[in-house]
Short mmCIF file of C-alpha atoms in Angstrom, two decimals:
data_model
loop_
_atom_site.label_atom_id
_atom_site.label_comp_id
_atom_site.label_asym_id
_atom_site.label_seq_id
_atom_site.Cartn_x
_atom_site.Cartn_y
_atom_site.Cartn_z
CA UNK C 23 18.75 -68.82 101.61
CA UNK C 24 21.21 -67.14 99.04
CA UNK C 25 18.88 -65.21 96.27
CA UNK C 26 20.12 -63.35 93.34
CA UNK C 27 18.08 -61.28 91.08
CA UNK C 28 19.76 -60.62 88.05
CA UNK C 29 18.14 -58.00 86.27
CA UNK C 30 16.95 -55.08 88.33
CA UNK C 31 14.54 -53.21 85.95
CA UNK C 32 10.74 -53.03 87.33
CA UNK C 33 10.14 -56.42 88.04
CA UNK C 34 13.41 -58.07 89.53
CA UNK C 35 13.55 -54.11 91.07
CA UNK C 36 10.18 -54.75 92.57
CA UNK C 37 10.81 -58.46 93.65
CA UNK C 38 14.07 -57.37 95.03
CA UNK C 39 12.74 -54.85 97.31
CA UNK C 40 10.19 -56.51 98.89
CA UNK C 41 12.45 -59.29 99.73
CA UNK C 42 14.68 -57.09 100.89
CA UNK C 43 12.59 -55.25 103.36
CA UNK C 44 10.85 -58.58 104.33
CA UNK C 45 14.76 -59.07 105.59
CA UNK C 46 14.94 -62.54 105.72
CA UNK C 47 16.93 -64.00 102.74
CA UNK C 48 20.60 -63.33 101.68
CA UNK C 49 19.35 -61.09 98.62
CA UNK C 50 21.94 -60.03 96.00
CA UNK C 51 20.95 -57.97 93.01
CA UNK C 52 22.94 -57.87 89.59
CA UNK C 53 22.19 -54.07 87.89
CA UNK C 54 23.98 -52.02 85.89
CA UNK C 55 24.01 -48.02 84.91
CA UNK C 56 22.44 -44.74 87.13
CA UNK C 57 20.19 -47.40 88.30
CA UNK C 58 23.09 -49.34 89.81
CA UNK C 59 23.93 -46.18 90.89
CA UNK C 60 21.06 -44.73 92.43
CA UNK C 61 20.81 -48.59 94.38
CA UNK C 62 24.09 -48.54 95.87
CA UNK C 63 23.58 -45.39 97.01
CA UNK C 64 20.20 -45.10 98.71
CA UNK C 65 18.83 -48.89 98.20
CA UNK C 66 15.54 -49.34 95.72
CA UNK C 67 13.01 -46.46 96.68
CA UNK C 68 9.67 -48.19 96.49
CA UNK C 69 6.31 -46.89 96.39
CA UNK C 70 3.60 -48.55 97.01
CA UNK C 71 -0.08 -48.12 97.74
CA UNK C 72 1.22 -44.41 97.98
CA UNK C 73 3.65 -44.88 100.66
CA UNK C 74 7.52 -44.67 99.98
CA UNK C 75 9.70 -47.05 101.26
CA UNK C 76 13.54 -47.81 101.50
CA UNK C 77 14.77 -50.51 100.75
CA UNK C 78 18.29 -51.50 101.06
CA UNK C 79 20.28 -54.20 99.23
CA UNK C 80 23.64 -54.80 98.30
CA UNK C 81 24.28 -54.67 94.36
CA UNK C 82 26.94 -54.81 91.89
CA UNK C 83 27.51 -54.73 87.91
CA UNK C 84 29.29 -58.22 88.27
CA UNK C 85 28.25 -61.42 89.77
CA UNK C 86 31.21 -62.48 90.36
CA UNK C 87 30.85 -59.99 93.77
CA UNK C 88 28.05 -62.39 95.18
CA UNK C 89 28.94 -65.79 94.46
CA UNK C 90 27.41 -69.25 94.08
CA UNK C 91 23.51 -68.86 94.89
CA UNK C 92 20.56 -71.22 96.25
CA UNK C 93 18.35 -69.21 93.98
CA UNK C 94 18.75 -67.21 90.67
CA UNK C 95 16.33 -65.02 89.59
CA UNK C 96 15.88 -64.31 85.56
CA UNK C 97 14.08 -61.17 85.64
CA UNK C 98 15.66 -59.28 82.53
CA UNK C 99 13.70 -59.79 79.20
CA UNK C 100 13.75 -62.84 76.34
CA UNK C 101 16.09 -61.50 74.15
CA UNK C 102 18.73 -60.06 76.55
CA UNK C 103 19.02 -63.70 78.17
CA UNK C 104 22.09 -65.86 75.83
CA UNK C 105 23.79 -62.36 75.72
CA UNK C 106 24.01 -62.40 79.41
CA UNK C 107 25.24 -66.02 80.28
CA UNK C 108 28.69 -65.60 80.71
CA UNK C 109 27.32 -62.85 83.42
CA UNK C 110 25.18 -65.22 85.00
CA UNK C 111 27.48 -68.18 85.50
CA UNK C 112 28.91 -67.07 88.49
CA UNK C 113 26.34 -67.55 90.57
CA UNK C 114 25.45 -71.05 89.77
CA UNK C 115 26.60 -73.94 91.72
CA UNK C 116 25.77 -77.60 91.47
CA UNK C 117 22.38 -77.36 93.21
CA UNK C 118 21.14 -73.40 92.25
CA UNK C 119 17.70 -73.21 90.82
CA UNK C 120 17.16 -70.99 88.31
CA UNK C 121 13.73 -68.72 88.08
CA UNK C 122 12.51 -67.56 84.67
CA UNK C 123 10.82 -64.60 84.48
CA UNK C 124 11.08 -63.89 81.63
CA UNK C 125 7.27 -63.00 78.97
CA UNK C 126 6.12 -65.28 76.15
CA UNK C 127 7.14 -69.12 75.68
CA UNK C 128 10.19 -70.26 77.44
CA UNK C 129 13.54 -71.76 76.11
CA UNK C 130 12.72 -75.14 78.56
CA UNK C 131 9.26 -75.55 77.29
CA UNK C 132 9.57 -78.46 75.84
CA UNK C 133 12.02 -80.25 79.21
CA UNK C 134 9.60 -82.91 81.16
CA UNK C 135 6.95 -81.84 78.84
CA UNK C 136 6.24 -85.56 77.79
CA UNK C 137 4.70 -86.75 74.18
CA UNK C 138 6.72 -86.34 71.00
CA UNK C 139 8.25 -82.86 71.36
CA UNK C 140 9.92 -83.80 74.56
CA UNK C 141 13.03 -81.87 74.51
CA UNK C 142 12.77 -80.05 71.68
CA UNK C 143 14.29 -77.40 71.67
CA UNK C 144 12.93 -74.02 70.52
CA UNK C 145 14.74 -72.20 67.52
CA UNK C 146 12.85 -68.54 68.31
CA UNK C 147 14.35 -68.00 71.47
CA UNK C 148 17.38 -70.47 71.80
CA UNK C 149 18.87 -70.43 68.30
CA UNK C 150 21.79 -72.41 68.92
CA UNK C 151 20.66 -74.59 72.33
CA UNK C 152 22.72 -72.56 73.92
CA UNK C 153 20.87 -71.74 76.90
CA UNK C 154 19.76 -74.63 77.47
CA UNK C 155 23.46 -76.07 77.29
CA UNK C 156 24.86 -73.50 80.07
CA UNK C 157 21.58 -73.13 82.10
CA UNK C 158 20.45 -76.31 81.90
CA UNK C 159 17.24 -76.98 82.63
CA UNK C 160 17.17 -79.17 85.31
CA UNK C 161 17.67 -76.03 86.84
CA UNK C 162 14.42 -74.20 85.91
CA UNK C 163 11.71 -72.98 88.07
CA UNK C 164 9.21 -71.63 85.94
CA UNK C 165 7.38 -68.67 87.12
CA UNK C 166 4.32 -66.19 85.50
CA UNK C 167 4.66 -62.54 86.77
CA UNK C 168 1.00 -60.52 87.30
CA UNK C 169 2.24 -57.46 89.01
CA UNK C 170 2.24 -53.97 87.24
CA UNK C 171 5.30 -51.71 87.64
CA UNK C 172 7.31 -48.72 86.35
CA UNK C 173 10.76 -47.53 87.36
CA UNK C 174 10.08 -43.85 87.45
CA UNK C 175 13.31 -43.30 87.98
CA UNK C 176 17.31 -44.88 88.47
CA UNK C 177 16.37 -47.03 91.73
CA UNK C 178 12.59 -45.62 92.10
CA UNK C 179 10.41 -48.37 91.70
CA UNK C 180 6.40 -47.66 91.70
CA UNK C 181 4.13 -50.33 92.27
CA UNK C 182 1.01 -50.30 90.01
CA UNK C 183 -0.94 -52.82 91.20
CA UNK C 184 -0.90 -57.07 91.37
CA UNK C 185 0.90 -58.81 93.90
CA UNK C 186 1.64 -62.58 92.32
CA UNK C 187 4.37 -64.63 90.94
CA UNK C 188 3.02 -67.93 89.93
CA UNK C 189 5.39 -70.92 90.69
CA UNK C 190 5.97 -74.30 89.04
CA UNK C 191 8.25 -76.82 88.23
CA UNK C 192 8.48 -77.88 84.43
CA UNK C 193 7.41 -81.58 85.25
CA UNK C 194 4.76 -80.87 87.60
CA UNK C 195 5.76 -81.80 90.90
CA UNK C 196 5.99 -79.58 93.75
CA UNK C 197 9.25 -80.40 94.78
CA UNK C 198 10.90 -78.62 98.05
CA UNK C 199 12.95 -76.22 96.47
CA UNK C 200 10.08 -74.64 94.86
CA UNK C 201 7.82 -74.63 97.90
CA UNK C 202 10.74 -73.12 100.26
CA UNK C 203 10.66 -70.42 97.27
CA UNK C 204 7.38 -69.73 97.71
CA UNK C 205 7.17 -69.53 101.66
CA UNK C 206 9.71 -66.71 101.15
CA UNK C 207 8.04 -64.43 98.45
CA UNK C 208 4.77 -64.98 100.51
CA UNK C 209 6.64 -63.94 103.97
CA UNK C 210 7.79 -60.87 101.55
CA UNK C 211 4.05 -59.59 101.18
CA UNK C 212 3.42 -61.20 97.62
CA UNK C 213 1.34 -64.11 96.42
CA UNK C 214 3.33 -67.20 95.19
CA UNK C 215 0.77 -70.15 94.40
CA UNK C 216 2.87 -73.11 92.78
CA UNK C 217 0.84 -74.98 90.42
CA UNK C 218 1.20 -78.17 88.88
CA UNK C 219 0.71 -77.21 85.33
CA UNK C 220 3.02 -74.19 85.03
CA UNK C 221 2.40 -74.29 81.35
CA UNK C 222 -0.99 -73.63 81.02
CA UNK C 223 -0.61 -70.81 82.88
CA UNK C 224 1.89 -69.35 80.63
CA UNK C 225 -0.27 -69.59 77.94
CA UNK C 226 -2.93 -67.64 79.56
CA UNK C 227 -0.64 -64.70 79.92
CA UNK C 228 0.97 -65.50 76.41
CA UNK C 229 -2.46 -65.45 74.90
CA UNK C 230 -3.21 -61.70 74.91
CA UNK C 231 0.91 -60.78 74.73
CA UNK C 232 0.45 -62.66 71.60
CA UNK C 233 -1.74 -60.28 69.50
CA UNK C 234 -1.82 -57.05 71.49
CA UNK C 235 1.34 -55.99 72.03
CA UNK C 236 2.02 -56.36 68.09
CA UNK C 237 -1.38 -54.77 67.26
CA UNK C 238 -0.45 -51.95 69.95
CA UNK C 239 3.37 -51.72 68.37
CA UNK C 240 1.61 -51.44 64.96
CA UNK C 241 -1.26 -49.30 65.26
CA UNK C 242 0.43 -47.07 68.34
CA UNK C 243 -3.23 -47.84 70.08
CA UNK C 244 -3.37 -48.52 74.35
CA UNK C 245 -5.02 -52.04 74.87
CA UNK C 246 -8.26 -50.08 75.42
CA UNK C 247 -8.38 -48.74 72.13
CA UNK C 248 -7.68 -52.07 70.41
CA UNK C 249 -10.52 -53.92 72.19
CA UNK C 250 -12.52 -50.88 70.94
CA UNK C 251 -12.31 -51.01 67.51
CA UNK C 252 -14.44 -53.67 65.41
CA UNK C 253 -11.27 -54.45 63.28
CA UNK C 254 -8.41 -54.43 65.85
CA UNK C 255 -10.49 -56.57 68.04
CA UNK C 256 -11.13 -59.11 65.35
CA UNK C 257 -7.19 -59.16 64.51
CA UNK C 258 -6.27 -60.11 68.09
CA UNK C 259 -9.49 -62.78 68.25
CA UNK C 260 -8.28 -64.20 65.17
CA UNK C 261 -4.13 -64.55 66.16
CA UNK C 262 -5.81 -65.92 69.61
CA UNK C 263 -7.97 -68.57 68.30
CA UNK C 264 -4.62 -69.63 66.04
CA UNK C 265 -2.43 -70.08 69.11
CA UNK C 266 -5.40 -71.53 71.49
CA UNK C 267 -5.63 -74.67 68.87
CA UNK C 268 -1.64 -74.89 68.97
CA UNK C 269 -1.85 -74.90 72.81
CA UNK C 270 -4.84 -77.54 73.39
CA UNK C 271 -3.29 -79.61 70.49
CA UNK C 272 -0.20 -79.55 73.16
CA UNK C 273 -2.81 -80.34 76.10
CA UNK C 274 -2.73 -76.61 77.34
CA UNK C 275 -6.08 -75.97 78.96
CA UNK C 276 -7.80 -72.88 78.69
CA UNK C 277 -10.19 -72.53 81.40
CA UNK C 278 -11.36 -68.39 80.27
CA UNK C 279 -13.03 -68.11 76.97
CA UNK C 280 -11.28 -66.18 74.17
CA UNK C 281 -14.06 -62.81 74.56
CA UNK C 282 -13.66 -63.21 77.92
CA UNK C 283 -10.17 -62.71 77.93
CA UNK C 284 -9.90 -60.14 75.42
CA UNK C 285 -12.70 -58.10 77.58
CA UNK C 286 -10.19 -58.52 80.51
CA UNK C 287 -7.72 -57.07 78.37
CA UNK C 288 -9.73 -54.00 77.23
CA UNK C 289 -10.89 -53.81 81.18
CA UNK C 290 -7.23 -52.56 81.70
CA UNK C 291 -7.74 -49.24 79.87
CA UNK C 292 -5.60 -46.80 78.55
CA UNK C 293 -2.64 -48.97 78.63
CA UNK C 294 0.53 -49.30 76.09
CA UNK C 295 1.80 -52.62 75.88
CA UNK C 296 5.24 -53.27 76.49
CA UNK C 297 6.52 -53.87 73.16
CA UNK C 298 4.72 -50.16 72.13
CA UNK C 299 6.95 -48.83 75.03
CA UNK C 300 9.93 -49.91 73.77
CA UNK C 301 9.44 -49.15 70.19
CA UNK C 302 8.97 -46.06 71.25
CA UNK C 303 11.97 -45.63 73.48
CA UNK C 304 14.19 -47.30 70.58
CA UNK C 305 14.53 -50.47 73.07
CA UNK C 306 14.84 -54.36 71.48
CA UNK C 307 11.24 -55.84 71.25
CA UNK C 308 10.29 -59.29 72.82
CA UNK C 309 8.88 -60.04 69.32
CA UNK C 310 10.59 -63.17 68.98
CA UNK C 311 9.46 -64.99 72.39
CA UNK C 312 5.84 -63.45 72.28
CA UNK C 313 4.79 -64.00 68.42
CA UNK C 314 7.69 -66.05 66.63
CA UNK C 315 7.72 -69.37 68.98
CA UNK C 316 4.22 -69.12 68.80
CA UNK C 317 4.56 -69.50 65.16
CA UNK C 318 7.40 -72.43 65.43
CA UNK C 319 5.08 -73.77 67.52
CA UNK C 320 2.38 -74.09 65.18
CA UNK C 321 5.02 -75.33 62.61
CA UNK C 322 5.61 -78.27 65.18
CA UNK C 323 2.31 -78.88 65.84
CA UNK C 324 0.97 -78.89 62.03
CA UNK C 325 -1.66 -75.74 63.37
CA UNK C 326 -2.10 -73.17 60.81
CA UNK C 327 -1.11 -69.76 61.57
CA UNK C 328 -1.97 -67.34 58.95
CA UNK C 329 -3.02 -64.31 61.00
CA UNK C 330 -0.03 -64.56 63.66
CA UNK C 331 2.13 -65.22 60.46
CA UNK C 332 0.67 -62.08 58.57
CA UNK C 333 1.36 -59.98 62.00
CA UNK C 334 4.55 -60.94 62.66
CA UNK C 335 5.98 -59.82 59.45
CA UNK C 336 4.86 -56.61 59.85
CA UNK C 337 5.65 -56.03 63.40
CA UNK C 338 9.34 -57.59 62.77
CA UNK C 339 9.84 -55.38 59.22
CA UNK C 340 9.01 -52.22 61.65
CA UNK C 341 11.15 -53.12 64.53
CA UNK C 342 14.10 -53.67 61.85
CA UNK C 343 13.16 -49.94 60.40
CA UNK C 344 13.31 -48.54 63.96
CA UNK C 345 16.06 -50.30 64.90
CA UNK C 346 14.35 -52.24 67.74
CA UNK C 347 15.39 -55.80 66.23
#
């Protein structure tokens, strides 16, 4: 099995090594930078549960090095995806699946998604169709990441904890290619559960990147903070309620309830969301696949959305101050 993972920050850097050291697939990894560097040199250092570990792979800047693959993984962010497609079209053949790992509501969401949106495609995070042109997605395994991890360094990953990559198909069916997928990531230590509703999961996840990373962006507050305060906590309810009526109106299930969820999400501590993180390092913020196709959504769906609407503008007016837009 040929396996690319384009994208080597924490997660593809993560995935990477432990499919590496599992040894048993023809791994690849696309990188760029001191941490192309650093990989080429020594391999991904990863540490986990306190231990160290090598881990060597063969990387490059270009794809082009590697080849036509069984397998691509996606694991580089929303925004950074149509920039990169003339990168990633090297590695695609006539049968190579495609993994999305990417946060927030997908480009395909709306391929083999039956009822009146079906193939719709989504404005917020493929402006011109143009991913779904060159990727196509036939293509597309969908996947939700859990697991928590920092590069500490060029080619020093550090696992934080979580160990699962959800799996599924956009129509449902748990076809071969996605269950071969999974036998591998689970032979590499990790957990890989395909489901048969891929979506819903997504929205799970979606549901608290939704309102806390812009509240956490906003306010400069760690998710335990948020949950803390009477008025911060009632922002993120509100946004959350908004996008669970756009989801169930698009047969999403939602098997936690909303306080439930946001108590998981407070339950995580002293935490700064990803979007904080790179406001704060001056990086481009996923504000358009987290908060704005949430919004198109609800402009599809004929679901109200003043809270998400009234949080968006101001997170996307102080990402274009900063620069982060």
């Amino acid at each position: 099995m040929r396996v690319a993972v384009f994208g080597a920050g924490a997660i593809g850097g993560y995935l990477a090594a432990k499919l590496a050291l599992a040894g048993r697939v023809d791994l690849s990894v696309v990188a760029r930078g001191a941490h192309l560097e650093a990989i080429k040199a020594d391999g991904f250092r990863l540490i986990e549960g306190g231990k160290e570990t090598i881990a060597p792979v063969r990387a490059a800047a270009r794809a082009e090095e590697f080849g036509v693959q069984d397998y691509v993984v996606l694991a580089l962010k929303a925004h950074s995806l149509a920039p990169a497609l003339e990168q990633i079209a090297p590695l695609l053949g006539p049968d190579t699946a495609v993994v999305t790992m990417q946060n927030g509501v997908p480009w395909w969401y709306f391929y083999k998604a039956g009822g009146a949106l079906e193939g719709t495609r989504l404005a917020a995070v493929d402006p011109a169709g143009t991913i779904w042109k060159r990727l196509r997605p036939e293509r597309v395994i969908g996947s939700v990441v859990y697991p928590a991890v920092e590069v500490d360094a060029p080619g020093l990953i550090r696992h934080v904890e979580g160990t699962r990559f959800s799996l599924g198909e956009p129509s449902g069916e748990k076809s071969e290619r996605v269950a071969a997928l999974a036998r591998e990531l689970v032979k590499a230590g990790l957990q890989a559960p395909v489901r048969e509703d891929i979506r819903s999961e997504i929205w799970i996840k979606l549901w608290g990147n939704l309102s806390f990373n812009p509240i956490s962006a906003l306010t400069g507050s760690t998710l335990a903070a948020i949950v803390a305060d009477e008025g911060t906590r009632a922002l993120a309810r509100a946004m959350m309620l908004e996008a669970q009526a756009i989801g169930e109106h698009l047969g999403v299930r939602f098997p936690v309830a909303v306080d439930r969820r946001i108590k998981g999400a407070g339950d995580v501590g002293e935490h700064k969301t990803s979007m904080l993180q790179d406001l704060e390092r001056g990086r481009p913020m996923e504000i358009d696949a987290l908060v704005t196709a949430v919004q198109e959504l609800g402009r599809l769906t004929g679901q109200p959305t003043p809270t998400i609407d009234s949080v968006l503008a101001l997170v996307r007016r102080l990402a274009i101050e900063r620069g982060c837009y």
